[in-house]
Amino acid sequence: MSTVITGKAFVMGDDIDTDQIIPAEYLSFNPSDEAERKYFGMYAMAGVPPKQCGLPKGNMRFVPEGQFKSQYTIVIGGRNFGCGSSREHAPLAIAEAGAKVVVAEFYARIFFRNCVNGGYLLPCESVQRLVEEIKTDDDCSVDIDNGLLTNNTTGKTYKLRPLGDVKPIVDAGGVFEYARRSGMLKR
Amino acid sequence: MAKMTMTEKILAAHSGRASVTPGENVWVNVNVLMTHDVCGPGTIGIFHEQFGKNAKVWDPDRVVIIPDHYIFTADEKCHRNIQILRDFVKEQGIKYYYDPDFVNTQANSGMPSPYRDPTKTNYKGVCHKALPEEGHIRPGEILLGTDSHTCTAGAFGQFATGVGNTDAAFALGTGKTWLKVPPTMKFLFHGQIPPYLTAKDLILAVIGEVSVSGATYKSMYFTGEGIESLTLEDRMTLTNMAIEAGGKNGVCDVDEKTLAYVRARSTRPNWTVQNDDAGASYCFEHTWDLGTMEPMVAKPHSPDNKDTAHNCRHVKVDRAYIGSCTGGKITDMIFAASILKGNSVKVPTFVVPGSTEVHSDMKKLALTGEPTKPGEKSIEQVLLDAGCQVGPSGCSACLGGPADTFGRLNEAITCISTTNRNFPGRMGHKEAGVYLASPLTVAASALTGHVTDPREYVSEPIMTGHAGLV
């Protein structure tokens, strides 16, 4: 059975760093506390300058003010998505808001690693740049197993790069389950 | 034998292999795991969730906990996070914990009163400065830290990299992590560092050259007689900002300066020095001559938006900030104070010592880097007399933090700063503009109110004496 994630896209540009994804002032919430964790969803993308937020128009919110969940399932980025700090709160915030997948040209490595090892989000890489191809609010589908993103609004399809070495960890849902399956950790 | 780089040799030695090659994934044994008040609570949460309520860390003497981010704030969640660290340290018998003992974690305790005497607190300030000071950094070892600037410790010839909470929790329970062996980029510096440059100018030139993603998945190796001519503190400025080029880690060669520092400080007696083999392979090489380099800035809003300080001389600044793991070391303070001495700042200038040891040295040492003689002013006094505001040690406004953080940019103003990152919102307000620069350039700009090339103030070498040596 193939995994297809369908939903609305939210588009941003290059070098979207972790301070934009979840500004430092919200890092006092404890992600391990159930009651506090949802606030990371509320503030996901709160640091992205308004003009860059929800391209091409800009001035769009990833999460409506005062709410915990986003209407967007697929985040589209350009180069070096998630650069900056090592805060795992960044992929956690995007996932907590309800998004399932990020598709960017390439990632900063700690963000990518946190997505995979923590099992928060699928960090997919597009073969071509999608920032100018997809508009915020377009309806898209990401077919993970076949490595394809379809923009259902325009009918165009784009290739994604294979996950490569980290695929077994992604399939396991994170590094802990991967280590249990491979016998490194006791069940 | 395969010819390997320092990073490859360290990863091979820690994975029980004779050799490794870039691109391979290896499980390595970690020597030290560091966490702090921002990522500690989440890491501890995942550790207990995955290993059980009564689980024990793999080695309580190899876990180092250094609260440093949100210390001087009235935000009660931040106080609560410190209490989580205190409880975990007690539960696990962790030996190396540096408590901000002046923080009351009871409800309604308000803004903590900072330490009065930096020598009389267990609190150490910024983790990346405190780690080597407290003896946790040794050549040839592997350090993981829940902070992207963990790469700073590579200045001491070790593999040090930042990780998230899940990786840290995994290492807490197992002492292991998986790593993809990175290829190494070699940055060769010829000549001696001139008086108007610091390592900050070098690293801004490097990041400007390779971009904020140019070293993604790669190791950055800084070498040559130009690097040998730097103090260890200045080398830490280079490796600190490896992450700003996307680097996995950054390293410098181990020499007598490194060994003298580590021998005097290390909590453990033994370590194995690894240096690059002659004939090791590099995926990229670039050479600079220090004699032809100029004082640099990174303009808003990216560390790779490089320009010379001279070209930006018409940019008006509203504030200057001297601090952080990058630019808050004792030699940084001497560089800044040498320019500010006897002058008055034109814009509000915030100074935050990188550690309580730095703060103590600022009170104890003169601009020479030696203890004050009768009638001689301390570094701190020189800064205060110039009109600077000196705050307590910590990460402070480098990463914005809670709204009541010292020096935070709460409005859309322009700041020139010795810190490491200037993406939108990094120091607080998302419309504020941050120019990254050396402590010399920041101090010169504080005096004029616009971006200023420090060559207008510096002609003679600034001697830093024994400051920051051992």
XYZ file of C-alpha atoms in Angstrom:
657
model
C 0.000 0.000 0.000
C 1.419 3.325 -0.918
C 1.447 6.281 1.454
C -0.149 9.364 -0.066
C -0.489 12.559 1.930
C -3.036 14.992 0.522
C -3.874 18.497 1.637
C -3.271 22.184 1.215
C 0.230 23.542 0.681
C 1.865 26.397 2.578
C 4.800 27.917 0.688
C 7.898 29.740 2.015
C 11.277 30.662 0.533
C 14.951 29.942 1.225
C 16.861 29.667 4.519
C 13.762 29.372 6.695
C 15.666 29.030 9.964
C 14.542 27.511 13.240
C 14.055 30.951 14.843
C 11.451 31.662 12.173
C 9.838 28.232 12.539
C 9.553 28.553 16.320
C 10.910 31.782 17.849
C 13.145 31.432 20.896
C 10.686 33.206 23.192
C 8.375 30.160 23.020
C 11.055 27.617 23.920
C 10.154 27.908 27.598
C 7.235 25.533 26.933
C 8.229 21.953 27.759
C 7.580 19.697 24.738
C 7.315 16.692 27.073
C 4.384 18.256 28.917
C 1.099 17.305 27.221
C -0.650 20.542 28.179
C 2.227 22.724 26.951
C 3.156 20.807 23.817
C 0.190 22.091 21.818
C 1.486 25.666 22.143
C 4.291 24.775 19.741
C 1.530 24.276 17.168
C 0.035 27.646 18.007
C 3.344 29.433 17.394
C 4.622 27.391 14.427
C 6.048 29.803 11.791
C 5.378 32.750 14.125
C 8.818 34.167 13.319
C 8.556 34.184 9.529
C 8.480 37.812 8.316
C 4.908 38.460 7.062
C 5.950 39.149 3.455
C 7.653 35.743 3.230
C 4.825 33.876 4.930
C 2.520 32.025 2.540
C 3.995 32.734 -0.889
C 3.445 34.121 -3.427
C 1.030 36.566 -1.793
C 2.611 36.671 1.640
C 0.946 37.969 4.802
C -0.746 34.610 5.338
C -0.745 32.745 8.620
C 0.317 29.110 8.902
C -1.842 28.792 12.008
C -4.787 31.189 12.564
C -4.242 33.536 15.478
C -5.193 32.008 18.810
C -5.577 28.503 17.361
C -3.501 25.365 17.784
C -3.948 23.703 14.397
C -3.095 24.666 10.842
C -5.258 24.022 7.799
C -2.055 23.189 5.874
C -0.781 19.619 5.597
C 2.158 20.138 3.243
C 4.902 22.713 3.790
C 6.902 23.794 0.733
C 10.324 25.398 1.184
C 13.356 26.360 -0.865
C 17.026 25.878 -0.064
C 18.462 25.081 3.388
C 15.148 24.598 5.162
C 15.491 24.470 8.959
C 18.924 26.037 9.226
C 20.118 27.579 12.473
C 19.661 26.051 15.871
C 19.413 22.396 16.884
C 16.034 22.889 18.540
C 13.890 19.820 17.973
C 10.981 22.124 18.823
C 11.089 23.186 15.129
C 9.897 19.960 13.436
C 7.778 19.296 16.512
C 6.000 22.654 16.086
C 5.201 22.006 12.412
C 3.924 18.517 13.260
C 1.992 19.730 16.292
C 0.202 22.240 14.037
C -0.913 19.245 11.987
C 1.380 19.264 8.945
C 2.653 15.848 7.853
C 5.368 16.540 5.309
C 7.861 19.208 4.283
C 9.097 19.338 0.693
C 12.185 21.504 0.233
C 15.119 21.684 -2.179
C 17.405 20.601 0.657
C 17.624 20.789 4.437
C 19.979 21.942 7.128
C 21.237 18.681 8.544
C 20.182 18.975 12.199
C 16.597 19.815 11.212
C 16.537 16.867 8.801
C 17.967 14.571 11.457
C 15.458 15.773 14.056
C 12.563 15.153 11.635
C 13.772 11.606 11.021
C 15.090 10.532 14.428
C 12.161 12.066 16.292
C 9.662 10.761 13.722
C 7.818 14.093 13.527
C 7.615 14.831 9.825
C 8.660 13.459 6.486
C 11.446 15.686 5.149
C 11.251 15.186 1.382
C 13.597 16.779 -1.131
C 12.269 17.943 -4.474
C 14.389 17.433 -7.585
C 13.425 20.870 -8.888
C 12.654 24.066 -7.012
C 8.952 24.241 -6.138
C 8.690 27.628 -4.414
C 7.591 29.313 -7.655
C 5.643 26.268 -8.895
C 3.200 25.878 -6.039
C 1.027 28.573 -4.480
C -0.121 28.602 -0.893
C -3.613 27.044 -0.712
C -2.965 24.797 -3.751
C -4.239 21.278 -3.162
C -1.327 18.830 -3.346
C -0.617 15.121 -2.891
C 2.701 13.640 -1.858
C 3.160 10.013 -2.833
C 6.017 8.914 -0.595
C 6.664 5.440 -1.995
C 6.706 6.585 -5.598
C 8.551 9.818 -4.846
C 6.065 12.171 -6.484
C 4.351 15.406 -5.563
C 1.244 16.312 -7.543
C -0.223 19.795 -7.539
C -3.889 18.878 -7.960
C -4.772 22.525 -8.539
C -2.589 22.769 -11.648
C -2.351 19.077 -12.472
C 1.454 19.178 -12.588
C 3.592 16.434 -11.065
C 7.102 16.795 -9.625
C 9.742 14.230 -8.667
C 11.067 13.813 -5.128
C 14.480 12.432 -4.231
C 14.630 9.041 -2.489
C 15.064 9.174 1.302
C 18.231 7.105 0.972
C 20.112 5.907 4.055
C 17.545 7.161 6.535
C 14.624 5.281 4.989
C 14.751 2.429 7.548
C 14.565 4.984 10.385
C 11.683 6.811 8.682
C 9.896 3.491 8.144
C 10.370 2.608 11.802
C 8.942 6.001 12.844
C 12.077 7.207 14.606
C 15.491 6.213 15.900
C 14.249 4.497 19.065
C 11.941 2.102 17.213
C 14.631 1.585 14.565
C 17.139 0.624 17.275
C 14.612 -1.767 18.857
C 13.844 -3.419 15.532
C 17.526 -3.857 14.784
C 18.202 -5.345 18.225
C 20.342 -2.480 19.543
C 17.788 -1.649 22.204
C 15.653 -4.060 24.211
C 11.927 -3.918 23.560
C 46.874 2.651 6.086
C 44.219 4.922 4.668
C 45.048 8.593 4.985
C 42.328 10.277 7.015
C 41.300 13.693 8.271
C 41.008 14.426 11.992
C 37.224 14.016 11.848
C 37.505 10.679 10.032
C 40.114 9.421 12.521
C 38.000 10.377 15.521
C 34.877 8.725 14.073
C 36.874 5.583 13.189
C 38.388 5.362 16.679
C 34.957 5.730 18.301
C 33.250 3.148 16.098
C 35.880 0.441 16.539
C 37.012 0.692 12.930
C 40.490 0.937 11.451
C 39.234 3.489 8.961
C 36.091 5.199 7.727
C 35.295 7.039 4.520
C 32.948 10.000 3.945
C 29.343 8.982 3.362
C 29.468 5.870 5.560
C 27.062 5.683 8.500
C 28.637 4.564 11.764
C 27.478 4.083 15.340
C 29.909 5.867 17.633
C 30.540 5.933 21.372
C 30.067 9.406 22.794
C 32.524 10.797 25.372
C 30.418 13.649 26.728
C 26.779 14.653 26.316
C 25.876 18.251 27.198
C 22.444 19.763 27.622
C 21.004 23.027 28.982
C 17.800 24.583 30.278
C 16.069 25.004 26.887
C 16.546 21.481 25.529
C 17.173 19.599 28.797
C 13.517 19.274 29.850
C 12.440 17.844 26.477
C 15.456 15.518 26.391
C 14.736 14.265 29.907
C 11.083 13.732 28.958
C 11.988 11.562 25.943
C 14.622 9.683 28.001
C 12.035 8.646 30.597
C 9.366 7.909 27.998
C 11.693 5.616 26.024
C 13.850 3.995 28.721
C 11.339 3.983 31.590
C 10.508 5.974 34.711
C 13.373 4.439 36.682
C 15.945 4.424 33.889
C 19.516 5.510 34.609
C 21.766 7.468 32.283
C 24.623 5.533 30.671
C 27.296 7.306 32.699
C 26.456 10.073 35.186
C 30.022 11.411 34.974
C 29.770 11.934 31.205
C 26.564 13.943 31.239
C 27.220 17.671 31.675
C 24.294 20.021 32.335
C 24.868 23.761 31.981
C 21.823 26.036 32.333
C 22.558 29.221 30.408
C 19.739 30.326 28.094
C 16.800 31.705 30.082
C 18.224 32.494 33.497
C 17.611 36.198 34.057
C 13.887 36.317 33.352
C 10.751 36.440 35.454
C 9.124 33.823 33.159
C 8.030 31.069 35.538
C 8.189 28.357 32.895
C 11.906 29.102 32.623
C 12.287 28.751 36.396
C 10.315 25.515 36.222
C 12.694 24.218 33.533
C 15.642 24.813 35.859
C 13.813 22.848 38.544
C 13.409 19.944 36.059
C 17.206 19.960 35.608
C 17.793 20.091 39.373
C 15.457 17.134 39.946
C 17.080 15.097 37.171
C 20.592 15.780 38.438
C 19.587 14.588 41.902
C 17.740 11.529 40.596
C 20.662 10.463 38.367
C 23.621 11.484 40.539
C 25.032 13.675 37.767
C 28.402 15.030 38.822
C 28.828 17.988 36.502
C 25.890 20.339 36.923
C 26.361 24.096 37.136
C 23.368 25.433 38.989
C 22.176 29.048 38.780
C 21.922 28.905 42.567
C 20.375 32.377 42.769
C 17.248 31.273 40.843
C 14.263 30.663 43.097
C 11.885 28.278 41.340
C 8.938 28.959 43.680
C 5.890 30.623 42.112
C 5.886 34.433 41.888
C 9.613 34.687 42.571
C 10.030 37.266 39.784
C 13.283 38.240 38.084
C 16.203 36.484 39.839
C 18.806 38.755 41.425
C 22.015 37.939 39.563
C 25.085 36.595 41.309
C 26.915 39.375 43.144
C 30.347 37.807 42.800
C 30.943 35.669 39.674
C 33.473 33.559 41.596
C 30.938 32.643 44.286
C 28.267 30.840 42.287
C 28.043 27.366 40.774
C 26.496 29.002 37.713
C 28.901 29.155 34.761
C 27.138 31.016 31.945
C 27.168 30.001 28.284
C 27.698 26.249 27.884
C 30.153 26.467 24.957
C 32.488 28.696 26.964
C 31.969 26.811 30.215
C 32.628 23.339 28.733
C 36.370 23.856 28.147
C 36.762 26.045 31.243
C 35.369 23.271 33.440
C 37.541 20.604 31.847
C 35.024 18.726 29.684
C 36.760 19.233 26.337
C 39.683 17.057 25.208
C 41.294 16.448 21.816
C 40.216 13.310 19.970
C 36.898 12.948 21.804
C 33.264 13.112 20.676
C 30.963 15.679 22.264
C 27.249 15.875 21.565
C 25.269 18.848 22.798
C 21.644 19.902 22.444
C 22.733 23.190 20.922
C 23.855 23.954 17.397
C 26.935 25.848 18.612
C 28.295 22.704 20.272
C 30.654 22.687 17.264
C 32.677 25.355 19.140
C 34.627 22.629 20.962
C 36.216 21.517 17.695
C 38.749 24.300 18.297
C 40.338 21.827 20.736
C 40.719 19.111 18.084
C 37.644 17.064 18.867
C 34.468 16.074 17.029
C 31.682 18.164 18.503
C 28.230 18.595 17.022
C 24.753 19.768 17.915
C 21.836 17.348 18.187
C 18.129 17.490 18.974
C 16.317 16.182 22.038
C 15.657 12.708 20.617
C 19.315 12.110 19.720
C 20.364 13.439 23.104
C 17.856 11.193 24.900
C 19.132 8.197 22.919
C 22.722 9.023 23.894
C 21.690 9.576 27.530
C 20.471 5.992 27.677
C 23.044 4.275 25.475
C 26.142 6.490 25.190
C 25.843 6.087 21.422
C 24.664 7.884 18.321
C 24.741 7.243 14.579
C 26.684 9.624 12.367
C 27.269 9.888 8.661
C 31.006 10.439 8.166
C 31.331 13.928 6.652
C 33.805 14.893 3.950
C 36.180 17.656 5.072
C 36.530 21.178 3.644
C 39.968 22.683 4.224
C 40.334 26.417 4.912
C 43.959 27.437 4.844
C 45.072 30.777 6.282
C 48.529 32.143 5.535
C 50.239 34.923 7.464
C 49.735 36.310 10.948
C 46.564 37.881 12.302
C 46.863 41.675 11.957
C 45.807 43.948 14.856
C 42.572 45.117 13.188
C 41.228 41.600 12.536
C 39.899 38.905 14.829
C 38.773 35.365 14.015
C 35.264 36.766 13.579
C 36.378 38.526 10.390
C 37.873 35.264 9.117
C 34.759 33.211 9.716
C 32.468 35.866 8.224
C 34.688 35.801 5.114
C 34.473 31.991 5.012
C 30.677 31.917 5.392
C 30.363 34.713 2.827
C 32.430 32.595 0.451
C 30.695 29.231 0.896
C 27.177 30.490 1.919
C 24.969 29.476 4.845
C 24.543 26.031 3.339
C 27.946 25.561 1.703
C 29.226 23.212 4.392
C 26.004 21.253 4.913
C 26.866 17.656 5.952
C 30.567 18.593 5.890
C 33.376 19.082 8.359
C 35.223 22.435 8.267
C 38.953 22.282 8.966
C 40.731 25.566 9.708
C 44.508 25.364 9.377
C 47.725 27.117 8.418
C 50.080 29.444 10.248
C 47.323 32.046 10.350
C 45.279 29.746 12.596
C 48.358 28.837 14.634
C 48.779 32.559 15.318
C 45.317 32.710 16.922
C 44.601 32.229 20.603
C 42.412 29.248 21.504
C 39.594 31.694 22.245
C 39.820 33.105 18.727
C 39.899 29.583 17.277
C 36.658 28.942 19.205
C 35.103 31.884 17.332
C 35.908 30.109 14.041
C 34.575 26.683 14.971
C 31.584 28.224 16.780
C 30.250 29.542 13.485
C 30.842 26.369 11.440
C 27.106 25.745 11.900
C 26.404 29.106 10.239
C 27.782 27.593 7.034
C 25.678 24.480 7.669
C 28.750 22.544 8.862
C 28.411 19.341 10.841
C 31.511 20.216 12.817
C 34.542 22.471 12.660
C 38.075 21.623 13.774
C 41.497 23.165 14.332
C 44.814 21.362 14.678
C 45.983 20.390 18.156
C 49.131 22.274 19.154
C 50.969 23.264 22.335
C 48.391 25.987 23.060
C 45.621 23.376 22.991
C 47.538 20.876 25.097
C 48.538 23.444 27.736
C 44.893 24.493 28.169
C 43.512 20.963 28.301
C 46.230 19.659 30.636
C 45.489 22.481 33.058
C 41.719 21.997 32.968
C 40.644 18.478 31.990
C 38.614 16.430 34.464
C 40.150 13.266 32.945
C 43.843 12.510 32.543
C 43.915 10.637 29.224
C 43.015 11.454 25.664
C 44.325 10.663 22.211
C 45.315 13.518 19.918
C 44.200 13.060 16.306
C 45.515 15.371 13.610
C 45.009 15.197 9.851
C 47.252 12.677 8.073
C 49.519 14.070 5.406
C 47.743 13.077 2.199
C 44.225 13.105 3.668
C 41.503 13.987 1.133
C 39.472 17.164 1.160
C 36.310 17.856 -0.808
C 37.068 21.589 -1.022
C 40.100 23.803 -0.399
C 40.316 27.554 -0.150
C 43.263 29.724 0.853
C 43.329 33.179 2.382
C 46.186 35.545 3.183
C 45.491 37.295 6.470
C 47.507 40.300 5.323
C 44.996 41.124 2.590
C 41.780 40.491 4.529
C 39.566 43.313 5.737
C 37.257 43.795 8.737
C 33.986 42.121 7.713
C 30.319 42.315 8.584
C 27.357 40.079 7.806
C 24.437 42.322 6.903
C 20.801 41.526 7.742
C 19.331 38.927 7.521
C 21.864 36.177 6.914
C 25.350 35.286 8.185
C 26.506 34.907 4.564
C 25.399 38.406 3.522
C 29.011 39.567 3.652
C 30.461 43.015 3.139
C 33.395 44.977 4.493
C 32.861 47.230 7.499
C 34.247 50.049 5.349
C 31.556 49.605 2.669
C 28.849 49.784 5.337
C 30.183 52.986 6.927
C 26.973 54.909 6.128
C 24.752 52.431 7.976
C 23.429 53.986 11.178
C 23.176 51.672 14.169
C 20.804 52.072 17.131
C 22.473 49.623 19.462
C 25.673 47.634 19.986
C 25.882 44.213 21.641
C 29.041 42.500 22.854
C 28.491 38.995 24.174
C 27.642 35.315 23.459
C 29.703 32.159 22.957
C 31.052 33.740 19.778
C 31.990 37.219 20.954
C 31.785 37.260 24.770
C 35.128 35.702 25.705
C 37.742 37.540 27.758
C 39.895 38.323 24.733
C 36.788 39.691 22.956
C 36.239 41.960 25.966
C 39.849 43.152 25.793
C 39.508 43.837 22.049
C 36.344 45.885 22.590
C 37.589 47.676 25.706
C 40.856 48.682 24.001
C 38.822 50.727 21.523
C 36.266 52.014 24.047
C 38.915 53.049 26.614
C 38.650 56.752 27.445
C 35.794 57.250 24.947
C 32.014 57.377 25.292
C 29.594 55.196 23.379
C 27.105 57.033 21.156
C 24.456 54.291 21.145
C 23.229 52.006 23.942
C 25.875 49.292 24.256
C 25.104 46.039 26.025
C 27.916 43.813 27.282
C 27.270 40.216 28.373
C 30.232 38.116 29.559
C 30.307 34.660 27.951
C 30.831 32.965 31.305
C 31.106 33.800 34.978
C 34.843 33.115 34.595
C 34.967 35.776 31.867
C 33.026 38.108 34.148
C 35.420 37.432 36.999
C 38.399 38.094 34.704
C 36.777 41.341 33.535
C 36.779 42.499 37.138
C 40.275 41.189 37.914
C 42.275 41.914 34.767
C 43.473 45.108 33.130
C 43.458 45.724 29.370
C 46.870 44.044 29.292
C 45.222 40.735 30.155
C 47.207 40.688 33.395
C 45.903 41.376 36.943
C 45.250 45.079 37.571
C 48.069 47.010 39.175
C 47.355 49.802 41.688
C 45.658 52.680 39.863
C 44.921 50.555 36.772
C 41.311 50.078 35.678
C 39.736 46.673 35.224
C 38.301 45.702 31.839
C 34.808 45.962 33.308
C 35.542 49.442 34.670
C 36.820 50.611 31.280
C 33.581 49.395 29.673
C 31.395 50.979 32.363
C 33.298 54.263 32.122
C 32.670 54.279 28.360
C 28.941 54.079 29.088
C 28.345 50.373 28.413
C 25.707 48.440 30.344
C 27.236 45.217 31.671
C 24.774 42.399 32.374
C 25.213 38.996 34.005
C 26.656 36.120 31.986
C 24.364 33.975 29.857
C 23.000 33.535 26.320
C 20.937 36.681 26.897
C 19.797 38.575 23.775
C 21.907 36.587 21.288
C 18.797 34.485 20.649
C 16.159 36.959 21.725
C 14.578 34.870 24.450
C 11.773 35.993 26.776
C 10.688 39.644 26.370
C 12.425 40.719 29.614
C 15.863 39.473 28.438
C 18.778 41.918 28.889
C 19.615 43.655 25.627
C 16.797 41.991 23.625
C 15.702 43.869 20.493
C 12.069 44.579 21.335
C 11.640 47.059 18.491
C 12.527 47.160 14.793
C 15.953 48.739 15.334
C 19.421 48.119 13.892
C 21.992 46.432 16.099
C 25.662 45.655 15.494
C 26.618 42.560 17.420
C 29.465 40.166 18.161
C 26.992 37.246 18.118
C 26.689 34.502 15.526
C 23.329 34.596 13.794
C 21.209 37.332 12.173
C 18.272 35.586 10.534
C 14.984 37.517 10.945
C 13.946 37.760 14.587
C 17.064 36.144 15.986
C 17.670 38.833 18.619
C 13.985 39.511 19.271
C 11.909 41.662 16.901
C 11.456 40.068 13.474
C 11.802 43.384 11.657
C 15.019 44.318 13.522
C 18.262 44.262 11.511
C 21.415 42.709 12.954
C 24.926 43.311 11.611
C 27.362 40.629 12.767
C 30.911 41.847 13.315
C 34.078 41.439 15.362
C 34.348 42.949 18.849
C 36.701 45.565 17.353
C 34.180 46.605 14.700
C 31.284 46.577 17.181
C 33.214 48.750 19.649
C 34.275 51.208 16.936
C 30.673 51.387 15.693
C 29.388 51.969 19.248
C 31.586 55.078 19.412
C 30.413 56.574 16.116
C 26.803 55.381 15.866
C 27.373 53.897 12.422
C 29.172 50.817 11.113
C 32.840 51.656 11.491
C 36.019 50.021 10.232
C 38.151 49.444 13.354
C 41.279 50.518 11.486
C 40.141 54.042 12.377
C 40.958 53.147 16.001
C 43.503 50.309 15.927
C 47.028 50.525 14.632
C 49.128 48.691 17.240
C 48.649 44.991 18.080
C 46.267 44.514 21.034
C 48.062 42.298 23.521
C 45.819 40.001 25.547
C 48.523 38.694 27.884
C 47.561 35.601 29.837
C 43.833 36.253 29.422
C 41.932 33.074 28.545
C 45.078 30.956 28.271
C 44.880 28.343 31.029
